mmCIF file of C-alpha atoms in Angstrom:
data_model
loop_
_atom_site.group_PDB
_atom_site.id
_atom_site.type_symbol
_atom_site.label_atom_id
_atom_site.label_comp_id
_atom_site.label_asym_id
_atom_site.label_seq_id
_atom_site.Cartn_x
_atom_site.Cartn_y
_atom_site.Cartn_z
ATOM 1 C CA TYR F 1 107.390 73.161 92.576
ATOM 2 C CA SER F 2 109.465 75.336 89.950
ATOM 3 C CA ALA F 3 108.209 78.499 92.232
ATOM 4 C CA GLN F 4 109.237 77.952 94.874
ATOM 5 C CA VAL F 5 113.081 76.380 94.404
ATOM 6 C CA CYS F 6 113.138 80.286 92.661
ATOM 7 C CA MET F 7 111.293 81.880 96.334
ATOM 8 C CA GLY F 8 114.952 79.449 98.117
ATOM 9 C CA CYS F 9 117.207 82.516 95.924
ATOM 10 C CA HIS F 10 114.785 85.547 95.773
ATOM 11 C CA SER F 11 112.646 85.344 98.834
ATOM 12 C CA HIS F 12 115.269 87.950 100.779
ATOM 13 C CA LYS F 13 118.119 90.689 100.514
ATOM 14 C CA GLN F 14 119.739 91.082 103.236
ATOM 15 C CA ASN F 15 123.145 92.873 104.547
ATOM 16 C CA SER F 16 126.366 92.268 106.439
ATOM 17 C CA SER F 17 124.248 92.412 109.731
ATOM 18 C CA GLU F 18 122.594 89.377 108.967
ATOM 19 C CA PHE F 19 119.144 91.947 108.223
ATOM 20 C CA LYS F 20 116.617 91.268 105.917
ATOM 21 C CA ILE F 21 116.344 94.356 103.963
ATOM 22 C CA CYS F 22 113.645 92.782 102.230
ATOM 23 C CA GLN F 23 111.477 89.422 102.245
ATOM 24 C CA THR F 24 108.634 88.138 100.034
ATOM 25 C CA SER F 25 106.514 86.238 101.667
ATOM 26 C CA LYS F 26 106.356 82.063 100.485
ATOM 27 C CA GLU F 27 102.883 81.569 100.332
ATOM 28 C CA GLY F 28 103.027 83.812 97.079
ATOM 29 C CA ALA F 29 104.789 80.839 95.280
ATOM 30 C CA GLN F 30 101.789 78.590 96.216
ATOM 31 C CA SER F 31 99.872 78.622 92.931
ATOM 32 C CA LYS F 32 100.571 77.131 89.514
ATOM 33 C CA GLU F 33 98.454 79.097 87.928
ATOM 34 C CA GLU F 34 99.952 81.893 88.967
ATOM 35 C CA ASN F 35 103.428 82.837 91.413
ATOM 36 C CA CYS F 36 105.871 85.132 90.811
ATOM 37 C CA ILE F 37 107.538 82.606 87.767
ATOM 38 C CA THR F 38 104.568 83.207 86.102
ATOM 39 C CA CYS F 39 104.076 87.656 86.198
ATOM 40 C CA HIS F 40 108.199 88.440 87.116
ATOM 41 C CA MET F 41 109.264 86.001 84.460
ATOM 42 C CA PRO F 42 106.094 85.206 81.533
ATOM 43 C CA LYS F 43 105.977 83.581 78.138
ATOM 44 C CA VAL F 44 107.290 86.140 75.627
ATOM 45 C CA GLU F 45 107.414 85.430 71.712
ATOM 46 C CA GLY F 46 110.273 84.078 71.097
ATOM 47 C CA THR F 47 113.190 81.513 71.476
ATOM 48 C CA ALA F 48 115.455 81.966 74.100
ATOM 49 C CA THR F 49 118.610 80.359 72.529
ATOM 50 C CA THR F 50 120.324 79.427 69.371
ATOM 51 C CA LEU F 51 120.735 75.693 70.223
ATOM 52 C CA THR F 52 116.816 74.520 69.854
ATOM 53 C CA GLU F 53 113.747 76.867 68.620
ATOM 54 C CA THR F 54 111.173 77.744 70.642
ATOM 55 C CA GLU F 55 107.414 80.165 69.887
ATOM 56 C CA LYS F 56 108.290 82.137 73.225
ATOM 57 C CA HIS F 57 110.436 81.388 76.347
ATOM 58 C CA ALA F 58 110.515 82.659 79.896
ATOM 59 C CA PHE F 59 111.004 86.094 80.542
ATOM 60 C CA HIS F 60 115.107 86.819 82.451
ATOM 61 C CA GLY F 61 114.334 90.158 82.182
ATOM 62 C CA PHE F 62 112.873 90.222 85.130
ATOM 63 C CA ALA F 63 109.667 92.282 84.974
ATOM 64 C CA GLY F 64 109.698 94.535 88.013
ATOM 65 C CA ALA F 65 109.321 98.400 89.066
ATOM 66 C CA ARG F 66 112.180 99.388 87.039
ATOM 67 C CA LYS F 67 110.701 96.589 84.023
ATOM 68 C CA ASN F 68 106.680 96.314 82.705
ATOM 69 C CA PRO F 69 105.265 97.919 85.899
ATOM 70 C CA GLU F 70 102.224 97.116 83.691
ATOM 71 C CA MET F 71 102.183 94.062 84.674
ATOM 72 C CA LEU F 72 102.163 95.342 88.931
ATOM 73 C CA SER F 73 99.289 97.753 87.611
ATOM 74 C CA LYS F 74 96.379 95.425 87.068
ATOM 75 C CA TYR F 75 96.475 93.657 90.841
ATOM 76 C CA VAL F 76 95.916 97.514 92.289
ATOM 77 C CA GLU F 77 92.079 98.947 92.644
ATOM 78 C CA LEU F 78 91.438 102.029 93.621
ATOM 79 C CA GLY F 79 87.895 102.688 95.133
ATOM 80 C CA PHE F 80 85.441 106.055 95.987
ATOM 81 C CA ASN F 81 83.464 107.040 98.527
ATOM 82 C CA LYS F 82 81.835 109.918 99.924
ATOM 83 C CA SER F 83 81.123 111.036 103.412
ATOM 84 C CA ALA F 84 79.670 113.329 105.595
ATOM 85 C CA ASN F 85 82.102 114.820 106.324
ATOM 86 C CA GLY F 86 84.314 114.666 102.889
ATOM 87 C CA PHE F 87 85.404 111.592 101.387
ATOM 88 C CA ASP F 88 87.627 108.131 101.471
ATOM 89 C CA VAL F 89 90.102 107.264 98.474
ATOM 90 C CA THR F 90 90.343 103.095 98.772
ATOM 91 C CA ILE F 91 93.744 101.719 97.333
ATOM 92 C CA GLU F 92 93.671 97.996 97.322
ATOM 93 C CA ASN F 93 96.959 95.593 96.708
ATOM 94 C CA LYS F 94 95.578 91.873 95.489
ATOM 95 C CA ALA F 95 99.532 90.560 94.387
ATOM 96 C CA PRO F 96 100.529 88.232 97.126
ATOM 97 C CA HIS F 97 103.226 90.393 98.282
ATOM 98 C CA ASP F 98 103.621 94.265 99.675
ATOM 99 C CA LEU F 99 103.231 96.576 96.704
ATOM 100 C CA MET F 100 107.001 97.124 96.325
ATOM 101 C CA LEU F 101 109.708 95.365 98.697
ATOM 102 C CA HIS F 102 112.695 97.183 98.579
ATOM 103 C CA PRO F 103 112.840 99.683 101.191
ATOM 104 C CA LEU F 104 114.061 102.495 98.939
ATOM 105 C CA ARG F 105 110.819 102.842 97.130
ATOM 106 C CA VAL F 106 108.234 105.075 97.394
ATOM 107 C CA VAL F 107 104.808 105.165 96.614
ATOM 108 C CA GLU F 108 103.018 108.326 96.808
ATOM 109 C CA LEU F 109 98.847 108.683 96.783
ATOM 110 C CA ARG F 110 98.289 112.105 94.744
ATOM 111 C CA VAL F 111 94.919 113.302 94.248
ATOM 112 C CA ASN F 112 92.987 116.165 92.706
ATOM 113 C CA LEU F 113 89.908 118.286 93.521
ATOM 114 C CA VAL F 114 88.164 119.161 90.325
ATOM 115 C CA LYS F 115 85.252 122.236 90.903
ATOM 116 C CA ASP F 116 83.414 123.834 88.910
ATOM 117 C CA GLY F 117 86.220 123.550 86.256
ATOM 118 C CA LYS F 118 88.723 124.636 88.471
ATOM 119 C CA SER F 119 91.497 121.964 89.879
ATOM 120 C CA ALA F 120 93.019 121.918 92.743
ATOM 121 C CA PRO F 121 95.595 119.878 94.349
ATOM 122 C CA LEU F 122 95.127 117.923 97.578
ATOM 123 C CA LYS F 123 97.172 116.464 100.442
ATOM 124 C CA THR F 124 100.018 114.053 98.670
ATOM 125 C CA HIS F 125 100.159 110.417 100.400
ATOM 126 C CA THR F 126 103.167 108.319 100.367
ATOM 127 C CA PHE F 127 103.461 104.756 101.234
ATOM 128 C CA ALA F 128 106.928 103.252 102.432
ATOM 129 C CA LYS F 129 108.318 100.491 104.290
ATOM 130 C CA VAL F 130 111.562 102.665 106.818
ATOM 131 C CA ILE F 131 114.650 100.564 107.527
ATOM 132 C CA GLY F 132 117.436 102.296 110.394
ATOM 133 C CA ASN F 133 119.179 101.935 113.618
ATOM 134 C CA GLU F 134 118.405 103.184 116.888
ATOM 135 C CA ASN F 135 119.525 106.142 115.379
ATOM 136 C CA GLY F 136 116.575 106.813 112.955
ATOM 137 C CA ALA F 137 116.142 105.875 109.459
ATOM 138 C CA SER F 138 119.410 104.752 107.437
ATOM 139 C CA MET F 139 121.157 103.541 104.088
ATOM 140 C CA PRO F 140 120.330 99.890 104.150
ATOM 141 C CA TRP F 141 123.869 98.738 104.318
ATOM 142 C CA LEU F 142 124.004 100.481 107.787
ATOM 143 C CA ALA F 143 119.641 99.316 108.633
ATOM 144 C CA ASP F 144 119.346 96.555 111.877
ATOM 145 C CA ARG F 145 115.537 97.567 112.279
ATOM 146 C CA VAL F 146 111.982 98.410 110.702
ATOM 147 C CA VAL F 147 111.854 101.930 111.927
ATOM 148 C CA SER F 148 108.466 102.685 110.611
ATOM 149 C CA ASP F 149 106.113 100.292 107.618
ATOM 150 C CA THR F 150 102.804 102.155 106.175
ATOM 151 C CA MET F 151 104.076 100.114 102.570
ATOM 152 C CA LEU F 152 100.704 98.450 100.992
ATOM 153 C CA LYS F 153 100.872 94.495 102.488
ATOM 154 C CA ALA F 154 100.477 91.566 101.091
ATOM 155 C CA ASN F 155 95.822 91.445 99.481
ATOM 156 C CA GLU F 156 95.673 94.854 101.666
ATOM 157 C CA LYS F 157 93.004 97.315 100.906
ATOM 158 C CA LYS F 158 93.948 100.800 103.286
ATOM 159 C CA SER F 159 91.906 103.529 103.129
ATOM 160 C CA VAL F 160 92.881 107.705 102.985
ATOM 161 C CA SER F 161 90.174 110.232 104.319
ATOM 162 C CA TYR F 162 90.127 113.935 102.406
ATOM 163 C CA ASP F 163 88.302 116.443 104.548
ATOM 164 C CA ASP F 164 88.014 118.584 101.261
ATOM 165 C CA LYS F 165 83.655 118.090 100.614
ATOM 166 C CA VAL F 166 82.608 117.322 97.771
ATOM 167 C CA LYS F 167 79.432 117.845 95.909
ATOM 168 C CA ALA F 168 77.596 116.379 93.176
ATOM 169 C CA GLY F 169 79.631 116.217 89.631
ATOM 170 C CA ASP F 170 82.613 117.652 91.388
ATOM 171 C CA LYS F 171 85.535 115.069 90.070
ATOM 172 C CA ILE F 172 87.909 113.389 92.097
ATOM 173 C CA GLU F 173 90.962 112.587 90.055
ATOM 174 C CA VAL F 174 93.617 109.527 91.410
ATOM 175 C CA THR F 175 96.933 108.739 90.727
ATOM 176 C CA LEU F 176 98.797 105.964 92.036
ATOM 177 C CA GLY F 177 102.355 106.144 91.366
ATOM 178 C CA TYR F 178 105.960 105.025 93.118
ATOM 179 C CA TYR F 179 110.064 106.848 93.217
ATOM 180 C CA ILE F 180 112.285 103.802 92.420
ATOM 181 C CA VAL F 181 114.214 105.882 94.785
ATOM 182 C CA ASN F 182 113.050 107.757 98.138
ATOM 183 C CA PRO F 183 113.045 111.410 96.716
ATOM 184 C CA LYS F 184 114.690 112.256 100.706
ATOM 185 C CA ALA F 185 117.854 109.659 99.323
ATOM 186 C CA LEU F 186 118.906 111.294 96.373
ATOM 187 C CA LYS F 187 121.515 113.506 97.545
ATOM 188 C CA LYS F 188 122.982 111.099 100.369
ATOM 189 C CA LEU F 189 123.457 108.013 96.960
ATOM 190 C CA LYS F 190 124.836 111.197 94.671
ATOM 191 C CA LEU F 191 121.349 109.912 91.870
ATOM 192 C CA ASP F 192 120.759 113.516 91.871
ATOM 193 C CA ALA F 193 120.790 114.271 88.102
ATOM 194 C CA ASP F 194 119.670 110.092 87.389
ATOM 195 C CA GLU F 195 117.113 111.032 85.429
ATOM 196 C CA ASP F 196 115.494 107.537 85.782
ATOM 197 C CA ALA F 197 115.690 107.975 89.914
ATOM 198 C CA LYS F 198 114.264 110.721 89.916
ATOM 199 C CA LYS F 199 111.661 109.665 88.118
ATOM 200 C CA PHE F 200 107.750 109.621 89.353
ATOM 201 C CA THR F 201 106.319 106.423 87.346
ATOM 202 C CA VAL F 202 102.839 105.951 87.642
ATOM 203 C CA LEU F 203 100.964 102.819 88.170
ATOM 204 C CA LYS F 204 97.259 103.534 87.707
ATOM 205 C CA VAL F 205 94.534 107.154 87.243
ATOM 206 C CA GLN F 206 91.148 107.183 87.321
ATOM 207 C CA SER F 207 88.264 109.562 88.000
ATOM 208 C CA PHE F 208 85.370 109.607 90.037
ATOM 209 C CA ILE F 209 82.345 111.919 89.899
ATOM 210 C CA ALA F 210 80.648 112.515 93.082
ATOM 211 C CA GLU F 211 77.076 112.094 93.666
#
């Protein structure tokens, strides 16, 4: 019940045009064992007030992209499949909502191919929800529509193909991470000197050996 009440206040954010900038579906609040509150307000050691002493209390700092990204990493699985023309990297988002909800967030898949001891970075793939208006992508307060949306959805599995052939023993290093602010928007928002906004946060790192 409490998780569904929470959704009443925190399920979405809209701008002055009543366009929903970001939205969380109610399905994520249905389970009593694991829901919005159990994930974003986990039990932590200590008492919350000086009035009543308790061993634990619900974290009120709201764990998310800025705080405790490790929480989200356990809902992400990476995979590797060798193909005749190269290989595929799979990303599975097991969270009950989009991997990132705010449209300023950008997720990147970075892959390095290590052959004969030499490492080479391959093409970086980007996942993002871009909002805007009739003129194209815009800042959230000017948006009235979704321009494009490649963000990983709830319980979605995506496959990214690479046409680089691999042989047995080759190593594929995979990194999945995100920016809290789209690098393309930093200057417009006057955040190009903000180290936190420019930081690439790693969600998951995994290596695979081709057979």
